Coordinates of N, CA and C and ligand atoms in Angstrom, one line a residue:
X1 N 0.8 -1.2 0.0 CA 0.0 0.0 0.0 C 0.9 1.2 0.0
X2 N 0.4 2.3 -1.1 CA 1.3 3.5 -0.8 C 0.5 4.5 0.1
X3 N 1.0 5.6 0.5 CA 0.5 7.1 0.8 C 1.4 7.6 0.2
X4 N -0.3 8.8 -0.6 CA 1.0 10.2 -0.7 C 0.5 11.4 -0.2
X5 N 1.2 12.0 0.0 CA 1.4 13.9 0.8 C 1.7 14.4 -0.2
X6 N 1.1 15.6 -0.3 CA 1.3 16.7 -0.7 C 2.1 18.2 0.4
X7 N 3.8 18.6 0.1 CA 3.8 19.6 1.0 C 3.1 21.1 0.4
X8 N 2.3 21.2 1.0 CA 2.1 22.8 0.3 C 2.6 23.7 0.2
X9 N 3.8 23.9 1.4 CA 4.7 25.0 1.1 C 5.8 25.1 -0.2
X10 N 6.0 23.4 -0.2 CA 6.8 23.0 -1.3 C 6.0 23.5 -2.8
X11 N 5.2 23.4 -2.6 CA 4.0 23.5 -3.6 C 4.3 25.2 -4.8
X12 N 4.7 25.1 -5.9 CA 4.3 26.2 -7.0 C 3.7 26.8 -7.6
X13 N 2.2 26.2 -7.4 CA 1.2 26.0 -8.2 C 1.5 25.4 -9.5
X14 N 2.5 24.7 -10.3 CA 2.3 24.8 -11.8 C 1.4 23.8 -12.2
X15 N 0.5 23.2 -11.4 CA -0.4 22.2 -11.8 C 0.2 21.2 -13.0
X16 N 1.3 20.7 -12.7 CA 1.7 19.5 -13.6 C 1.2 18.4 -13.2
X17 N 1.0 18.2 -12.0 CA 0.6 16.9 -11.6 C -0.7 16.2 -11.4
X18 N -2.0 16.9 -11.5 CA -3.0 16.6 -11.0 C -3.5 16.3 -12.1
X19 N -3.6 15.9 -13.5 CA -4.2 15.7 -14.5 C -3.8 13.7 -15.1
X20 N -2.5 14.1 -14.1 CA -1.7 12.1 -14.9 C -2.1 11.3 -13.7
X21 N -2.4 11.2 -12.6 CA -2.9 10.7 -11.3 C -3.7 9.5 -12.2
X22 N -3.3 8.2 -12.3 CA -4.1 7.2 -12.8 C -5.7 6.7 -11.6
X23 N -5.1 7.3 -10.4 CA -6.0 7.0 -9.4 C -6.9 9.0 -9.0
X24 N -6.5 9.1 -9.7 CA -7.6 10.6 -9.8 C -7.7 11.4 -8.1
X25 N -6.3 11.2 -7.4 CA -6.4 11.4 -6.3 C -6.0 12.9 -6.2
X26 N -5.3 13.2 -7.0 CA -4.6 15.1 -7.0 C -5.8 15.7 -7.7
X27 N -5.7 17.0 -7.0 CA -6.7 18.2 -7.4 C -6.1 19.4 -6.8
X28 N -6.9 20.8 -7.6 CA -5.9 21.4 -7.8 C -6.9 23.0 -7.2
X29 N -6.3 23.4 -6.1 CA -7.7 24.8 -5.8 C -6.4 25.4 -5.2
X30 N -7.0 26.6 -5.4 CA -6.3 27.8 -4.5 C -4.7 27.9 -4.6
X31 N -4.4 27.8 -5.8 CA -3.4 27.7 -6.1 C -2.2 26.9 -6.2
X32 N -2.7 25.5 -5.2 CA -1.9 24.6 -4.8 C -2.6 23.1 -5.1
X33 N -2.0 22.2 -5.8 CA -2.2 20.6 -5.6 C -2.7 20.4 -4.1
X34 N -3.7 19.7 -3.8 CA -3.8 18.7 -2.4 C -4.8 17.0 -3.2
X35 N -4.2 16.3 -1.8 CA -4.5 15.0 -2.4 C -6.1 14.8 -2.2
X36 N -6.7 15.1 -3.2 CA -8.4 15.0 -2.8 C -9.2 13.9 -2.5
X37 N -8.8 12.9 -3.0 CA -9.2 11.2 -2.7 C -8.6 10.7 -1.0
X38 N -8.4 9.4 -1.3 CA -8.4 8.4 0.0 C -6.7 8.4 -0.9
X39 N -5.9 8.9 0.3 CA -4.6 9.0 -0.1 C -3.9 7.4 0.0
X40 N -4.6 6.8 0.5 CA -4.0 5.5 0.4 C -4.4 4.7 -0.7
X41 N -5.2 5.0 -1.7 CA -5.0 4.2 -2.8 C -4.5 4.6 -4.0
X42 N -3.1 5.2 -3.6 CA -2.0 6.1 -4.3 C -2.0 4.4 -4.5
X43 N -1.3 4.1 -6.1 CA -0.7 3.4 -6.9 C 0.9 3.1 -7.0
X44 N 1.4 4.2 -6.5 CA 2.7 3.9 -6.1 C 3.3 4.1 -7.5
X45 N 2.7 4.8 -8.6 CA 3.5 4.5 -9.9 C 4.6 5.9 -10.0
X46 N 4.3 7.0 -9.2 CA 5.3 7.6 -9.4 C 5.3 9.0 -10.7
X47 N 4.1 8.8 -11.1 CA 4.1 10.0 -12.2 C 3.7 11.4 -11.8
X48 N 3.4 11.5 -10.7 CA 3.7 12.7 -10.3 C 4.7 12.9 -9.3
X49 N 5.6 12.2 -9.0 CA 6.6 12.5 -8.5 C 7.5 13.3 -9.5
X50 N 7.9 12.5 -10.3 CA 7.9 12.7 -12.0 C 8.1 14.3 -12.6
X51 N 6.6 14.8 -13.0 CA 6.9 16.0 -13.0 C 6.9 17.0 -12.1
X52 N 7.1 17.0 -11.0 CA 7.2 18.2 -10.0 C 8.1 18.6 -9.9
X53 N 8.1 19.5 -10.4 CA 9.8 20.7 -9.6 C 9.9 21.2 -9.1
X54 N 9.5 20.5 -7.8 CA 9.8 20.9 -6.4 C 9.7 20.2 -5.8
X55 N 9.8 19.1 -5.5 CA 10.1 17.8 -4.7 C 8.4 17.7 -3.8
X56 N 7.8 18.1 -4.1 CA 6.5 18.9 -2.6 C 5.9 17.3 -2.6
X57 N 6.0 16.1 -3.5 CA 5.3 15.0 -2.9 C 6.1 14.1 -2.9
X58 N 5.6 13.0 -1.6 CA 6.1 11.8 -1.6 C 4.9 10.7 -1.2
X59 N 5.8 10.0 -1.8 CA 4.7 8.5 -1.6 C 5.8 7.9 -0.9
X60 N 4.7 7.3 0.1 CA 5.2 6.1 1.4 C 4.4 4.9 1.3
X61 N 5.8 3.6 1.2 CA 5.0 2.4 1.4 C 4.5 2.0 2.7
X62 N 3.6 1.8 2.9 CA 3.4 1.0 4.2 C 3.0 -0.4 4.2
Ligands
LIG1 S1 2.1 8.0 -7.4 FE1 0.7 7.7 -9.1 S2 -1.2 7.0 -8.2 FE2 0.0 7.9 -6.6 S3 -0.7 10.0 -6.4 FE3 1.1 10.0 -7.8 S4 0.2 9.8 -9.8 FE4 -1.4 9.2 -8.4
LIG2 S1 3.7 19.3 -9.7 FE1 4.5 19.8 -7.6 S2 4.7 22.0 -7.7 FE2 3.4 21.5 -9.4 S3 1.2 21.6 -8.6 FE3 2.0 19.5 -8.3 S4 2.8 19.4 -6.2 FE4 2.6 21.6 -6.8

């Protein structure tokens, strides 16, 4: 099982990430990505780690 966080401070707004989410968990308000779904059924595949240019998420296996 993964989890993922979103840091917001970390956060740019460039909304790269919340459109490739195969599990439709990123969404994008107020200027910042946050994880809108049940963060635990993160997929673990890693594509928005991918494009972020700012390191602002991580996924954790548990
Ligand atoms: S690792 Fe994949 S499934 Fe998990 S939040 Fe990122 S894009 Fe979505
Ligand atoms: S890709 Fe990174 S910096 Fe860009 S919106 Fe997503 S979390 Fe924020």
């Amino acid at each position: 099982m993964f989890i993922v966080s979103i840091d917001e401070d970390q956060c740019s707004g460039c909304n790269s990430c919340t459109e490739g989410c195969p599990a439709h968990l990123l969404g994008f308000s107020d200027d910042k990505a946050h994880v809108i779904g049940d963060e635990s059924e993160c997929m673990g595949c890693e594509s928005c780690i991918s494009v972020c240019p700012t390191g602002a998420i991580t996924i954790s296996e548990m």
